[in-house]
Amino acid sequence: MAQQHRTDHLLDRVGPRLRATRTARGLTLADVSEGTGISRSTLSRLESGKRRPSLDLLLPLAELFRVSLDDLVGSPGTGDPRIDIRPLTRGGVVHLDLGGEGPVSAHKTVIPGTRRPQDRVPDMRSHPGREWIYVLAGTLRLVLDGHEYTVEPGESAEFDCTLPHWFGAGGPQAVEYLGLSSRSGERVHLNATVPDPSESA
């Protein structure tokens, strides 16, 4: 009876974990549906808890998100503190989920360099939460709510993700940066190097 209760509790947590994993990767339900063959209505019911997850649904989701099945469902860990990092590549951009439980998750992103950065048309996106980034290498081109900034190695930036934003390379060298994402919208760093757009309007 106790084991069944633990199983039910674990399955009840899968929906929110699926939604958090998807949004942390910047994917829509349509993106996930295309990548897994699972209908958007089924995915929506899984995330809302209206449908119980099954192995035939969880396996393609774990493969798309590049996480283990245990990580996807949040099963108890074995005590090994190491994180199994599996790169996810979309459009030449490499994303590495560095882990993180609760309201804040960590990730590393590598964006290919370009010799003509101004030719890249920003694909602006917005979503709930707050983002803090720290550039490791290359020049990051950040377009935020109609304003453009460059963030150099050793510099950081923080902003509200509900503002339309886009990241790109600011030169021929690939850009590498670390990021902390707060899904709840809470600040994840004390200072931001990106000014408030309203101040420069």
C-alpha positions as protocol buffer text, in pm:
chain_id: "A"
residue {
  index: 1
  type: MET
  ca { x: 0 y: 0 z: 0 }
}
residue {
  index: 2
  type: ALA
  ca { x: 281 y: 240 z: 91 }
}
residue {
  index: 3
  type: GLN
  ca { x: 466 y: 150 z: -231 }
}
residue {
  index: 4
  type: GLN
  ca { x: 153 y: 225 z: -437 }
}
residue {
  index: 5
  type: HIS
  ca { x: 118 y: 560 z: -262 }
}
residue {
  index: 6
  type: ARG
  ca { x: 480 y: 650 z: -348 }
}
residue {
  index: 7
  type: THR
  ca { x: 423 y: 545 z: -710 }
}
residue {
  index: 8
  type: ASP
  ca { x: 105 y: 754 z: -735 }
}
residue {
  index: 9
  type: HIS
  ca { x: 286 y: 1054 z: -584 }
}
residue {
  index: 10
  type: LEU
  ca { x: 571 y: 1014 z: -834 }
}
residue {
  index: 11
  type: LEU
  ca { x: 334 y: 995 z: -1132 }
}
residue {
  index: 12
  type: ASP
  ca { x: 141 y: 1301 z: -1011 }
}
residue {
  index: 13
  type: ARG
  ca { x: 465 y: 1503 z: -1031 }
}
residue {
  index: 14
  type: VAL
  ca { x: 543 y: 1402 z: -1390 }
}
residue {
  index: 15
  type: GLY
  ca { x: 314 y: 1658 z: -1556 }
}
residue {
  index: 16
  type: PRO
  ca { x: 476 y: 1967 z: -1399 }
}
residue {
  index: 17
  type: ARG
  ca { x: 823 y: 1819 z: -1464 }
}
residue {
  index: 18
  type: LEU
  ca { x: 739 y: 1766 z: -1831 }
}
residue {
  index: 19
  type: ARG
  ca { x: 620 y: 2126 z: -1866 }
}
residue {
  index: 20
  type: ALA
  ca { x: 925 y: 2263 z: -1682 }
}
residue {
  index: 21
  type: THR
  ca { x: 1164 y: 2053 z: -1893 }
}
residue {
  index: 22
  type: ARG
  ca { x: 998 y: 2164 z: -2216 }
}
residue {
  index: 23
  type: THR
  ca { x: 986 y: 2535 z: -2132 }
}
residue {
  index: 24
  type: ALA
  ca { x: 1345 y: 2533 z: -2001 }
}
residue {
  index: 25
  type: ARG
  ca { x: 1452 y: 2424 z: -2350 }
}
residue {
  index: 26
  type: GLY
  ca { x: 1242 y: 2689 z: -2521 }
}
residue {
  index: 27
  type: LEU
  ca { x: 1019 y: 2430 z: -2690 }
}
residue {
  index: 28
  type: THR
  ca { x: 651 y: 2464 z: -2770 }
}
residue {
  index: 29
  type: LEU
  ca { x: 398 y: 2181 z: -2759 }
}
residue {
  index: 30
  type: ALA
  ca { x: 410 y: 2185 z: -3139 }
}
residue {
  index: 31
  type: ASP
  ca { x: 790 y: 2141 z: -3131 }
}
residue {
  index: 32
  type: VAL
  ca { x: 762 y: 1843 z: -2896 }
}
residue {
  index: 33
  type: SER
  ca { x: 478 y: 1692 z: -3097 }
}
residue {
  index: 34
  type: GLU
  ca { x: 685 y: 1714 z: -3415 }
}
residue {
  index: 35
  type: GLY
  ca { x: 989 y: 1562 z: -3245 }
}
residue {
  index: 36
  type: THR
  ca { x: 809 y: 1272 z: -3078 }
}
residue {
  index: 37
  type: GLY
  ca { x: 500 y: 1200 z: -3287 }
}
residue {
  index: 38
  type: ILE
  ca { x: 280 y: 1251 z: -2980 }
}
residue {
  index: 39
  type: SER
  ca { x: -23 y: 1471 z: -3046 }
}
residue {
  index: 40
  type: ARG
  ca { x: -38 y: 1817 z: -2892 }
}
residue {
  index: 41
  type: SER
  ca { x: -363 y: 1731 z: -2713 }
}
residue {
  index: 42
  type: THR
  ca { x: -200 y: 1427 z: -2550 }
}
residue {
  index: 43
  type: LEU
  ca { x: 104 y: 1633 z: -2448 }
}
residue {
  index: 44
  type: SER
  ca { x: -122 y: 1900 z: -2300 }
}
residue {
  index: 45
  type: ARG
  ca { x: -315 y: 1640 z: -2100 }
}
residue {
  index: 46
  type: LEU
  ca { x: 12 y: 1487 z: -1976 }
}
residue {
  index: 47
  type: GLU
  ca { x: 142 y: 1824 z: -1856 }
}
residue {
  index: 48
  type: SER
  ca { x: -186 y: 1916 z: -1687 }
}
residue {
  index: 49
  type: GLY
  ca { x: -209 y: 1578 z: -1512 }
}
residue {
  index: 50
  type: LYS
  ca { x: -529 y: 1481 z: -1692 }
}
residue {
  index: 51
  type: ARG
  ca { x: -356 y: 1179 z: -1844 }
}
residue {
  index: 52
  type: ARG
  ca { x: -136 y: 931 z: -1662 }
}
residue {
  index: 53
  type: PRO
  ca { x: 209 y: 890 z: -1823 }
}
residue {
  index: 54
  type: SER
  ca { x: 299 y: 555 z: -1975 }
}
residue {
  index: 55
  type: LEU
  ca { x: 632 y: 414 z: -2087 }
}
residue {
  index: 56
  type: ASP
  ca { x: 549 y: 445 z: -2457 }
}
residue {
  index: 57
  type: LEU
  ca { x: 490 y: 820 z: -2404 }
}
residue {
  index: 58
  type: LEU
  ca { x: 780 y: 887 z: -2167 }
}
residue {
  index: 59
  type: LEU
  ca { x: 1052 y: 715 z: -2371 }
}
residue {
  index: 60
  type: PRO
  ca { x: 1030 y: 942 z: -2681 }
}
residue {
  index: 61
  type: LEU
  ca { x: 1002 y: 1247 z: -2454 }
}
residue {
  index: 62
  type: ALA
  ca { x: 1316 y: 1150 z: -2263 }
}
residue {
  index: 63
  type: GLU
  ca { x: 1497 y: 1096 z: -2594 }
}
residue {
  index: 64
  type: LEU
  ca { x: 1390 y: 1435 z: -2730 }
}
residue {
  index: 65
  type: PHE
  ca { x: 1482 y: 1619 z: -2408 }
}
residue {
  index: 66
  type: ARG
  ca { x: 1812 y: 1424 z: -2386 }
}
residue {
  index: 67
  type: VAL
  ca { x: 1751 y: 1322 z: -2026 }
}
residue {
  index: 68
  type: SER
  ca { x: 1727 y: 985 z: -1856 }
}
residue {
  index: 69
  type: LEU
  ca { x: 1386 y: 840 z: -1779 }
}
residue {
  index: 70
  type: ASP
  ca { x: 1464 y: 869 z: -1407 }
}
residue {
  index: 71
  type: ASP
  ca { x: 1540 y: 1240 z: -1444 }
}
residue {
  index: 72
  type: LEU
  ca { x: 1225 y: 1297 z: -1646 }
}
residue {
  index: 73
  type: VAL
  ca { x: 993 y: 1144 z: -1387 }
}
residue {
  index: 74
  type: GLY
  ca { x: 1195 y: 1259 z: -1086 }
}
residue {
  index: 75
  type: SER
  ca { x: 1258 y: 917 z: -938 }
}
residue {
  index: 76
  type: PRO
  ca { x: 1481 y: 904 z: -628 }
}
residue {
  index: 77
  type: GLY
  ca { x: 1851 y: 933 z: -707 }
}
residue {
  index: 78
  type: THR
  ca { x: 2113 y: 668 z: -641 }
}
residue {
  index: 79
  type: GLY
  ca { x: 2344 y: 904 z: -455 }
}
residue {
  index: 80
  type: ASP
  ca { x: 2583 y: 970 z: -745 }
}
residue {
  index: 81
  type: PRO
  ca { x: 2623 y: 1351 z: -757 }
}
residue {
  index: 82
  type: ARG
  ca { x: 2746 y: 1357 z: -1118 }
}
residue {
  index: 83
  type: ILE
  ca { x: 2508 y: 1485 z: -1385 }
}
residue {
  index: 84
  type: ASP
  ca { x: 2465 y: 1301 z: -1713 }
}
residue {
  index: 85
  type: ILE
  ca { x: 2494 y: 1594 z: -1956 }
}
residue {
  index: 86
  type: ARG
  ca { x: 2358 y: 1523 z: -2302 }
}
residue {
  index: 87
  type: PRO
  ca { x: 2389 y: 1805 z: -2559 }
}
residue {
  index: 88
  type: LEU
  ca { x: 2077 y: 1911 z: -2747 }
}
residue {
  index: 89
  type: THR
  ca { x: 2148 y: 2073 z: -3085 }
}
residue {
  index: 90
  type: ARG
  ca { x: 1890 y: 2287 z: -3265 }
}
residue {
  index: 91
  type: GLY
  ca { x: 1975 y: 2499 z: -3567 }
}
residue {
  index: 92
  type: GLY
  ca { x: 2347 y: 2464 z: -3497 }
}
residue {
  index: 93
  type: VAL
  ca { x: 2309 y: 2594 z: -3140 }
}
residue {
  index: 94
  type: VAL
  ca { x: 2421 y: 2349 z: -2870 }
}
residue {
  index: 95
  type: HIS
  ca { x: 2236 y: 2346 z: -2537 }
}
residue {
  index: 96
  type: LEU
  ca { x: 2366 y: 2159 z: -2232 }
}
residue {
  index: 97
  type: ASP
  ca { x: 2138 y: 2121 z: -1932 }
}
residue {
  index: 98
  type: LEU
  ca { x: 2364 y: 2143 z: -1626 }
}
residue {
  index: 99
  type: GLY
  ca { x: 2089 y: 2048 z: -1384 }
}
residue {
  index: 100
  type: GLY
  ca { x: 1911 y: 2225 z: -1105 }
}
residue {
  index: 101
  type: GLU
  ca { x: 1602 y: 2148 z: -903 }
}
residue {
  index: 102
  type: GLY
  ca { x: 1334 y: 2387 z: -785 }
}
residue {
  index: 103
  type: PRO
  ca { x: 1282 y: 2735 z: -929 }
}
residue {
  index: 104
  type: VAL
  ca { x: 1630 y: 2777 z: -1085 }
}
residue {
  index: 105
  type: SER
  ca { x: 1801 y: 2566 z: -1352 }
}
residue {
  index: 106
  type: ALA
  ca { x: 2151 y: 2598 z: -1499 }
}
residue {
  index: 107
  type: HIS
  ca { x: 2259 y: 2553 z: -1859 }
}
residue {
  index: 108
  type: LYS
  ca { x: 2544 y: 2618 z: -2102 }
}
residue {
  index: 109
  type: THR
  ca { x: 2487 y: 2731 z: -2460 }
}
residue {
  index: 110
  type: VAL
  ca { x: 2723 y: 2743 z: -2758 }
}
residue {
  index: 111
  type: ILE
  ca { x: 2622 y: 2956 z: -3060 }
}
residue {
  index: 112
  type: PRO
  ca { x: 2821 y: 2924 z: -3386 }
}
residue {
  index: 113
  type: GLY
  ca { x: 3008 y: 3235 z: -3496 }
}
residue {
  index: 114
  type: THR
  ca { x: 2920 y: 3435 z: -3806 }
}
residue {
  index: 115
  type: ARG
  ca { x: 3118 y: 3677 z: -4023 }
}
residue {
  index: 116
  type: ARG
  ca { x: 2807 y: 3886 z: -4093 }
}
residue {
  index: 117
  type: PRO
  ca { x: 2619 y: 3908 z: -3761 }
}
residue {
  index: 118
  type: GLN
  ca { x: 2395 y: 4192 z: -3877 }
}
residue {
  index: 119
  type: ASP
  ca { x: 2257 y: 3969 z: -4153 }
}
residue {
  index: 120
  type: ARG
  ca { x: 2098 y: 3744 z: -3891 }
}
residue {
  index: 121
  type: VAL
  ca { x: 1734 y: 3841 z: -3840 }
}
residue {
  index: 122
  type: PRO
  ca { x: 1647 y: 3793 z: -3471 }
}
residue {
  index: 123
  type: ASP
  ca { x: 1373 y: 3539 z: -3400 }
}
residue {
  index: 124
  type: MET
  ca { x: 1231 y: 3713 z: -3094 }
}
residue {
  index: 125
  type: ARG
  ca { x: 1076 y: 3497 z: -2822 }
}
residue {
  index: 126
  type: SER
  ca { x: 926 y: 3557 z: -2479 }
}
residue {
  index: 127
  type: HIS
  ca { x: 824 y: 3328 z: -2195 }
}
residue {
  index: 128
  type: PRO
  ca { x: 769 y: 3342 z: -1818 }
}
residue {
  index: 129
  type: GLY
  ca { x: 1071 y: 3365 z: -1590 }
}
residue {
  index: 130
  type: ARG
  ca { x: 1398 y: 3550 z: -1555 }
}
residue {
  index: 131
  type: GLU
  ca { x: 1739 y: 3481 z: -1712 }
}
residue {
  index: 132
  type: TRP
  ca { x: 2092 y: 3549 z: -1594 }
}
residue {
  index: 133
  type: ILE
  ca { x: 2382 y: 3485 z: -1833 }
}
residue {
  index: 134
  type: TYR
  ca { x: 2762 y: 3495 z: -1808 }
}
residue {
  index: 135
  type: VAL
  ca { x: 2967 y: 3495 z: -2129 }
}
residue {
  index: 136
  type: LEU
  ca { x: 3268 y: 3261 z: -2130 }
}
residue {
  index: 137
  type: ALA
  ca { x: 3397 y: 3316 z: -2484 }
}
residue {
  index: 138
  type: GLY
  ca { x: 3308 y: 3514 z: -2796 }
}
residue {
  index: 139
  type: THR
  ca { x: 3086 y: 3820 z: -2825 }
}
residue {
  index: 140
  type: LEU
  ca { x: 2719 y: 3765 z: -2749 }
}
residue {
  index: 141
  type: ARG
  ca { x: 2467 y: 3971 z: -2942 }
}
residue {
  index: 142
  type: LEU
  ca { x: 2159 y: 4025 z: -2725 }
}
residue {
  index: 143
  type: VAL
  ca { x: 1844 y: 4182 z: -2866 }
}
residue {
  index: 144
  type: LEU
  ca { x: 1602 y: 4268 z: -2586 }
}
residue {
  index: 145
  type: ASP
  ca { x: 1266 y: 4438 z: -2634 }
}
residue {
  index: 146
  type: GLY
  ca { x: 1381 y: 4628 z: -2943 }
}
residue {
  index: 147
  type: HIS
  ca { x: 1723 y: 4725 z: -2804 }
}
residue {
  index: 148
  type: GLU
  ca { x: 2052 y: 4560 z: -2900 }
}
residue {
  index: 149
  type: TYR
  ca { x: 2349 y: 4496 z: -2670 }
}
residue {
  index: 150
  type: THR
  ca { x: 2682 y: 4315 z: -2692 }
}
residue {
  index: 151
  type: VAL
  ca { x: 2803 y: 4112 z: -2396 }
}
residue {
  index: 152
  type: GLU
  ca { x: 3174 y: 4032 z: -2389 }
}
residue {
  index: 153
  type: PRO
  ca { x: 3361 y: 3748 z: -2209 }
}
residue {
  index: 154
  type: GLY
  ca { x: 3358 y: 3807 z: -1835 }
}
residue {
  index: 155
  type: GLU
  ca { x: 3042 y: 4019 z: -1854 }
}
residue {
  index: 156
  type: SER
  ca { x: 2695 y: 3918 z: -1739 }
}
residue {
  index: 157
  type: ALA
  ca { x: 2339 y: 4024 z: -1808 }
}
residue {
  index: 158
  type: GLU
  ca { x: 2003 y: 3965 z: -1643 }
}
residue {
  index: 159
  type: PHE
  ca { x: 1654 y: 4034 z: -1775 }
}
residue {
  index: 160
  type: ASP
  ca { x: 1286 y: 3953 z: -1753 }
}
residue {
  index: 161
  type: CYS
  ca { x: 1208 y: 3676 z: -2003 }
}
residue {
  index: 162
  type: THR
  ca { x: 857 y: 3810 z: -2067 }
}
residue {
  index: 163
  type: LEU
  ca { x: 1032 y: 4079 z: -2274 }
}
residue {
  index: 164
  type: PRO
  ca { x: 1092 y: 3967 z: -2636 }
}
residue {
  index: 165
  type: HIS
  ca { x: 1456 y: 3856 z: -2662 }
}
residue {
  index: 166
  type: TRP
  ca { x: 1707 y: 3680 z: -2888 }
}
residue {
  index: 167
  type: PHE
  ca { x: 2068 y: 3562 z: -2862 }
}
residue {
  index: 168
  type: GLY
  ca { x: 2320 y: 3547 z: -3146 }
}
residue {
  index: 169
  type: ALA
  ca { x: 2692 y: 3558 z: -3216 }
}
residue {
  index: 170
  type: GLY
  ca { x: 2840 y: 3904 z: -3253 }
}
residue {
  index: 171
  type: GLY
  ca { x: 3135 y: 3792 z: -3466 }
}
residue {
  index: 172
  type: PRO
  ca { x: 3314 y: 3496 z: -3628 }
}
residue {
  index: 173
  type: GLN
  ca { x: 3404 y: 3331 z: -3296 }
}
residue {
  index: 174
  type: ALA
  ca { x: 3156 y: 3092 z: -3140 }
}
residue {
  index: 175
  type: VAL
  ca { x: 2983 y: 3226 z: -2830 }
}
residue {
  index: 176
  type: GLU
  ca { x: 2979 y: 3021 z: -2511 }
}
residue {
  index: 177
  type: TYR
  ca { x: 2777 y: 3132 z: -2211 }
}
residue {
  index: 178
  type: LEU
  ca { x: 2641 y: 2998 z: -1886 }
}
residue {
  index: 179
  type: GLY
  ca { x: 2284 y: 3068 z: -1792 }
}
residue {
  index: 180
  type: LEU
  ca { x: 2060 y: 3049 z: -1488 }
}
residue {
  index: 181
  type: SER
  ca { x: 1688 y: 3043 z: -1553 }
}
residue {
  index: 182
  type: SER
  ca { x: 1430 y: 3126 z: -1289 }
}
residue {
  index: 183
  type: ARG
  ca { x: 1092 y: 2996 z: -1402 }
}
residue {
  index: 184
  type: SER
  ca { x: 914 y: 3180 z: -1121 }
}
residue {
  index: 185
  type: GLY
  ca { x: 1046 y: 3520 z: -1234 }
}
residue {
  index: 186
  type: GLU
  ca { x: 1253 y: 3575 z: -919 }
}
residue {
  index: 187
  type: ARG
  ca { x: 1589 y: 3748 z: -953 }
}
residue {
  index: 188
  type: VAL
  ca { x: 1876 y: 3502 z: -979 }
}
residue {
  index: 189
  type: HIS
  ca { x: 2158 y: 3758 z: -955 }
}
residue {
  index: 190
  type: LEU
  ca { x: 2199 y: 4087 z: -773 }
}
residue {
  index: 191
  type: ASN
  ca { x: 2320 y: 4303 z: -1062 }
}
residue {
  index: 192
  type: ALA
  ca { x: 2239 y: 4321 z: -1431 }
}
residue {
  index: 193
  type: THR
  ca { x: 2470 y: 4469 z: -1694 }
}
residue {
  index: 194
  type: VAL
  ca { x: 2183 y: 4519 z: -1937 }
}
residue {
  index: 195
  type: PRO
  ca { x: 2009 y: 4852 z: -1866 }
}
residue {
  index: 196
  type: ASP
  ca { x: 1635 y: 4891 z: -1834 }
}
residue {
  index: 197
  type: PRO
  ca { x: 1508 y: 4953 z: -2193 }
}
residue {
  index: 198
  type: SER
  ca { x: 1276 y: 5226 z: -2061 }
}
residue {
  index: 199
  type: GLU
  ca { x: 1579 y: 5425 z: -1947 }
}
residue {
  index: 200
  type: SER
  ca { x: 1720 y: 5447 z: -2300 }
}
residue {
  index: 201
  type: ALA
  ca { x: 1390 y: 5511 z: -2475 }
}
